[in-house]
XYZ file of C-alpha atoms in Angstrom:
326
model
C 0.000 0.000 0.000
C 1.258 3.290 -1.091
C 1.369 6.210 1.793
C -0.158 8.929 -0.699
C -2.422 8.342 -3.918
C -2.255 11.560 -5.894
C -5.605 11.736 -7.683
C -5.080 14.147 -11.051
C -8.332 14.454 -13.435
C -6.855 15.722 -16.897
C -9.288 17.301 -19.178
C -7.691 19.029 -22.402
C -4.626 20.121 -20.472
C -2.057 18.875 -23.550
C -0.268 22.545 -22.342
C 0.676 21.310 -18.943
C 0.091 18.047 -17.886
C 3.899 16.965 -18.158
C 5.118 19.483 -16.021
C 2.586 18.706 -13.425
C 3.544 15.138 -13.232
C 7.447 16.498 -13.536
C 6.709 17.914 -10.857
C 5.518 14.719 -8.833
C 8.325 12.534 -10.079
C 11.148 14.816 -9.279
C 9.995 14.994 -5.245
C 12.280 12.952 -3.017
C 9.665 11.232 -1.320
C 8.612 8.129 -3.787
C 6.167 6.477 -1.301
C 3.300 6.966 -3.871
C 0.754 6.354 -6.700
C -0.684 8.724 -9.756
C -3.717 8.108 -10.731
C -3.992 10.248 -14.353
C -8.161 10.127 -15.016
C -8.319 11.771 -18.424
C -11.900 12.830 -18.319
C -12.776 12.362 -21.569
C -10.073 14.979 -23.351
C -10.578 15.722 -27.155
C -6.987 17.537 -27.563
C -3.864 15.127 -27.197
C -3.618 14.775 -23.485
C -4.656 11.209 -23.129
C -1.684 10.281 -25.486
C 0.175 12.530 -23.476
C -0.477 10.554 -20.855
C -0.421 7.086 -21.992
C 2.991 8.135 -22.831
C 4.206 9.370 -19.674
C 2.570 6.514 -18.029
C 4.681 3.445 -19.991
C 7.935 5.221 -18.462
C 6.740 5.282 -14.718
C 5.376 1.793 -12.771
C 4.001 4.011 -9.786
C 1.304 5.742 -12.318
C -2.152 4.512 -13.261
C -3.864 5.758 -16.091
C -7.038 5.548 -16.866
C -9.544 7.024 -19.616
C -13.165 7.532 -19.197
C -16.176 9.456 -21.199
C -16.135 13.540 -20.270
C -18.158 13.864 -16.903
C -16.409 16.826 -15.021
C -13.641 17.058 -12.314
C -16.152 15.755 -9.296
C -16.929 12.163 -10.764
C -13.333 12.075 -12.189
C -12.119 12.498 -8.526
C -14.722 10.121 -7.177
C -13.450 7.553 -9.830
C -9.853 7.781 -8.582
C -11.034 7.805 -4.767
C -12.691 4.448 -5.369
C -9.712 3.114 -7.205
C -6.472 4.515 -5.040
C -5.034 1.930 -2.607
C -2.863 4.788 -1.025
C -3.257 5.401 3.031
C -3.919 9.143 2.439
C -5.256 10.802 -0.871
C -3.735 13.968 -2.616
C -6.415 15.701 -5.188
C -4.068 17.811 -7.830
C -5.567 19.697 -10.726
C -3.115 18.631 -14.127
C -2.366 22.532 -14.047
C -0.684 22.932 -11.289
C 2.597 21.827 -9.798
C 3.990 20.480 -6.529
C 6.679 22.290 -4.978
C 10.165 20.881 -4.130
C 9.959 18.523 -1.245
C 6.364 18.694 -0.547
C 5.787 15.568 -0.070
C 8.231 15.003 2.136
C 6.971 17.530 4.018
C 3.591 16.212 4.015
C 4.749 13.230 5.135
C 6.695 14.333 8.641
C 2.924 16.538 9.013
C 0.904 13.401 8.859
C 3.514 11.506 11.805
C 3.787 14.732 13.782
C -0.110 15.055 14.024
C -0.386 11.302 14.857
C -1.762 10.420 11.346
C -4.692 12.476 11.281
C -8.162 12.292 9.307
C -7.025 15.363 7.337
C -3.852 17.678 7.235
C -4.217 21.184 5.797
C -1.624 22.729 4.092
C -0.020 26.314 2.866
C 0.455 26.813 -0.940
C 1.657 29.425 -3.871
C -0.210 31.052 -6.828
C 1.627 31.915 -9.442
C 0.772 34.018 -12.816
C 0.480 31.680 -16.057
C 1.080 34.601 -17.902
C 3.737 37.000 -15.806
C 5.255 33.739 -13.662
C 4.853 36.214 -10.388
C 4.153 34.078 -7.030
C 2.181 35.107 -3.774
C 2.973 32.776 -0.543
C -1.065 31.961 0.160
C -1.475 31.342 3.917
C -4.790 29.141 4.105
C -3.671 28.594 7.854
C -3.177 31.988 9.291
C 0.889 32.268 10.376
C -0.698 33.117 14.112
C -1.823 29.573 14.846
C 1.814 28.141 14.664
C 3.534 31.138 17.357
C 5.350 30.103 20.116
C 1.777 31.291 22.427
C 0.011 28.276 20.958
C -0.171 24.519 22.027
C -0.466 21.661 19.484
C -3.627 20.994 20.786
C -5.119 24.510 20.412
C -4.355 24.801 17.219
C -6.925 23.174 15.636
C -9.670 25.063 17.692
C -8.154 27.913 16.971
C -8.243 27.575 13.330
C -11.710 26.285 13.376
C -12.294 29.638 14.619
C -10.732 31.376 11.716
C -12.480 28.679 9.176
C -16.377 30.270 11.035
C -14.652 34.582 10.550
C -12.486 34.402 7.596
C -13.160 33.462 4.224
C -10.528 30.641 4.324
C -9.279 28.939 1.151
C -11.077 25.465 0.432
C -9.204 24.471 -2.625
C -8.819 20.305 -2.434
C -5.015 20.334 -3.037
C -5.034 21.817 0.560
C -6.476 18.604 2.170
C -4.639 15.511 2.306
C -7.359 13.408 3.530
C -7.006 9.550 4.826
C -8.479 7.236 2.424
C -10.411 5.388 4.976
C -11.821 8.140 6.301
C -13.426 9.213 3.042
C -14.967 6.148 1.944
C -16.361 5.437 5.855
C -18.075 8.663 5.880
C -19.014 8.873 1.890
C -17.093 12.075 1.678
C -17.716 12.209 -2.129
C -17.339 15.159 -4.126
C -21.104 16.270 -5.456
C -21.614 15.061 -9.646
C -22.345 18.385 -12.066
C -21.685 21.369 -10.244
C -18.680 23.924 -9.712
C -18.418 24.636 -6.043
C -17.945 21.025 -5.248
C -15.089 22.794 -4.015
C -16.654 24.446 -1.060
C -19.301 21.387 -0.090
C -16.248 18.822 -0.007
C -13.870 20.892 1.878
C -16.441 21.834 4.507
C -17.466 18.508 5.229
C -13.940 17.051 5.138
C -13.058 19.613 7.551
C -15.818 19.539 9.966
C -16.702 15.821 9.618
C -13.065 14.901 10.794
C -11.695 13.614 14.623
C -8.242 14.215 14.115
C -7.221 17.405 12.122
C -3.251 18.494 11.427
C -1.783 21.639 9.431
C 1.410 22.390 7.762
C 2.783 25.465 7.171
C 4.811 24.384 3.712
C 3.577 25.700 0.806
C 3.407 22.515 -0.609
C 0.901 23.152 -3.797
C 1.380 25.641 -6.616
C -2.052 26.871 -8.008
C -1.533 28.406 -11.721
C -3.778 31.378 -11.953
C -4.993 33.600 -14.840
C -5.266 30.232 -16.802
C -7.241 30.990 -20.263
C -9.810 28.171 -20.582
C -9.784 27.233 -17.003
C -13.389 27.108 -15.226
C -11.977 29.184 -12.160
C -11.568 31.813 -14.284
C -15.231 31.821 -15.717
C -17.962 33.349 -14.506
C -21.387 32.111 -16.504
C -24.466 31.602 -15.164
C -23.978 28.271 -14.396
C -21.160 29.015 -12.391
C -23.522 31.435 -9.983
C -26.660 29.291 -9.981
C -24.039 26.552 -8.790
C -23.008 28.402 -6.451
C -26.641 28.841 -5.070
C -27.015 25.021 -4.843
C -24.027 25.208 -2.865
C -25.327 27.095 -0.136
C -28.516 24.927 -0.223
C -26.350 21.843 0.563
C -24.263 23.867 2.946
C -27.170 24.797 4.751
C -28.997 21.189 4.557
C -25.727 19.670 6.214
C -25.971 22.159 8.810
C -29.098 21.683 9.868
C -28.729 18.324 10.343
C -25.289 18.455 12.313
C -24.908 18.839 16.037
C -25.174 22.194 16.936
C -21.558 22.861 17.796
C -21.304 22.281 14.264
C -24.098 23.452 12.881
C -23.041 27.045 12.947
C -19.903 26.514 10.843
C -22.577 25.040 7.858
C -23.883 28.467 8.137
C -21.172 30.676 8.590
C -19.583 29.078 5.291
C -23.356 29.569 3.519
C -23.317 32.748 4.586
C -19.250 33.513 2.829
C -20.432 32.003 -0.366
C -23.615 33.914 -0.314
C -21.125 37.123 0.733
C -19.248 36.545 -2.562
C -22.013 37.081 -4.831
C -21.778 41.099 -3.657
C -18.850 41.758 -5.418
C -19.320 39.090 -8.920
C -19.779 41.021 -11.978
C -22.723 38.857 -12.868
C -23.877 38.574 -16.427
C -26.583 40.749 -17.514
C -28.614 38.190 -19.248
C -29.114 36.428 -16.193
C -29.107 39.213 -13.659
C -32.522 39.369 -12.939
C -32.383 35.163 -11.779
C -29.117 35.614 -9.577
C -30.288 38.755 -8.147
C -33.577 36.637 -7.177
C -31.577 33.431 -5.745
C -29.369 35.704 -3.732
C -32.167 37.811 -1.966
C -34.342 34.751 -1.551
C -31.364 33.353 0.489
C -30.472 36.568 2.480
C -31.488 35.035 5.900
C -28.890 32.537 6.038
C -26.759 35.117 6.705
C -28.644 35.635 10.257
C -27.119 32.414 10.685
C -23.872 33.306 10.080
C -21.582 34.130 13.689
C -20.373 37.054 12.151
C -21.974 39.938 13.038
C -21.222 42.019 9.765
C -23.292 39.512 7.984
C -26.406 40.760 9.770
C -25.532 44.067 9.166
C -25.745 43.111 5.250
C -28.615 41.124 5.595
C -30.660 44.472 6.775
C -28.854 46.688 4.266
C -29.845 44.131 1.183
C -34.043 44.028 2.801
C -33.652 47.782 3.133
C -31.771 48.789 -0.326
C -32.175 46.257 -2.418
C -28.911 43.929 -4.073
C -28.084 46.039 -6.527
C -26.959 49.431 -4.223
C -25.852 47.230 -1.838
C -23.423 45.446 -4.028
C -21.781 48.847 -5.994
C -21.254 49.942 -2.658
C -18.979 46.807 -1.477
C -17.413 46.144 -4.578
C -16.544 49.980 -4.452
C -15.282 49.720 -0.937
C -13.251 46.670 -1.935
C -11.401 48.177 -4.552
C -10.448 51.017 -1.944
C -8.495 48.640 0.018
């Protein structure tokens, strides 16, 4: 049994696939599998990988009809034999000695359910990098116990709009499977459902403070960088799940559900939605405006009585404006 399967859906990514797997090959940790899904690609990036796969025993390929990057993931979770699982987008790259890294996290936290990590954006088109800090640098000072920590950030996941990317979770494989922790078929914040109920389903949770992933932004083509009305009415059925799960969780729980709704539903403030389907969002987002009640952050409520007493559209030129200003 491998320690890590790294699960990599590859859909018409002939640009950049090799240097993501480079990028896995060349770590000096080995301990692992690659399972390379190519969901259904109609450029050359399944013979891009069938050849990269002939040169290297530890990867997997496998090709499949085009169903999105939630099945494709599900596919690979119910065919990795690794201990923990590692969700990459073909994109992106690993950083030097990540998994390594990732590694020493998992025995220092006592092999935990999930460890969360740090990670870099970097410019497709200028090559610039930020250092992204999903876990804020405060939780690891010298003030803070081991076993605080992960209150502490559960804290920051409820106040801050915290980054729920899957290449941040390195999740045990049994854990997923005995708690169905699938990602949800057909929609584009699977992102945010999964993470949230990775995060708040788990016992035992452990952070890094590597940058150990490298997200490539400003990609042309990529669905990140797309906002269509199917990305927003997504988006809505996100918070409708968020909320479901939270109203069925314990109530200790519960809360986080809404506080997360009530980010996503935050978000749609400052989207330059499309005008064609204005009128639709506009009407999802306002007919949703009391989750934010729900929310634990007080500013929320504030917004909530702006949007009944102004209406979205005020309300929203006035935060994006503010925004900008900072």
């Amino acid at each position: 049994m491998p320690r890590i399967s790294l699960i990599i859906p590859a859909y018409n990514v002939e640009k950049y696939i090799v240097d993501c797997i480079n990028s896995i090959l060349s770590q000096d940790f080995q301990d692992f599998e690659i399972l390379l899904i190519n969901d259904g690609s109609t450029d050359s990036t399944g013979t891009i990988c069938e050849t990269i796969k002939l040169n290297n025993s530890n990867i997997r390929y496998f090709s499949k009809e085009n169903e999105g990057p939630s099945e494709t993931r599900n596919f690979g979770i119910r065919r990795a034999t690794g201990e923990y699982l590692y969700f990459l987008d073909s994109d992106d790259l690993l950083e030097k000695g990540a998994l390594k890294a990732i590694d020493k996290g998992l025995k220092y936290w006592n092999e935990p359910d999930v460890l969360i990590t740090n990670y870099i954006r970097f410019d497709d088109v200028t090559g610039d990098e930020i250092k992204c800090a999903s876990i804020p640098n405060s939780l690891f000072s010298d003030k803070n116990t081991k076993n605080k920590i992960p209150e502490q950030y559960a804290k920051c996941y409820i106040y801050g709009n915290m980054d729920v990317m899957p290449p941040l979770f390195i999740v045990k494989r049994e854990y997923i499977i005995k708690n169905s922790l699938y990602f949800k078929k057909g929609i584009q914040h699977e992102d945010e459902l999964w993470s949230s109920q990775i995060f708040l389903s788990a016992d035992r949770v452990g952070f890094l403070k590597t940058n150990c992933y490298k997200y490539r932004d400003n990609r042309r083509g990529s669905l990140s960088e797309k906002t269509t009305k199917k990305s927003l009415l997504d988006g809505l059925l996100a918070i409708d799940e968020l909320c479901k799960i939270g109203k069925n969780s314990p109530a200790s729980i519960s809360k986080m559900y809404f506080s997360r709704a009530a980010c996503m539903l935050n978000g749609f403030m400052t989207v330059d939605i499309p005008d064609a389907s204005k009128k639709e969002i506009i009407q999802g987002v306002t007919k949703r405006a009391k989750v934010l009640l729900k929310s634990v952050q007080k500013k929320y409520w504030i917004l909530y009585v702006l949007i009944k007493l102004f209406g979205f559209d005020l309300v929203s030129k006035i935060e994006k404006r503010f925004i900008t200003k900072q």
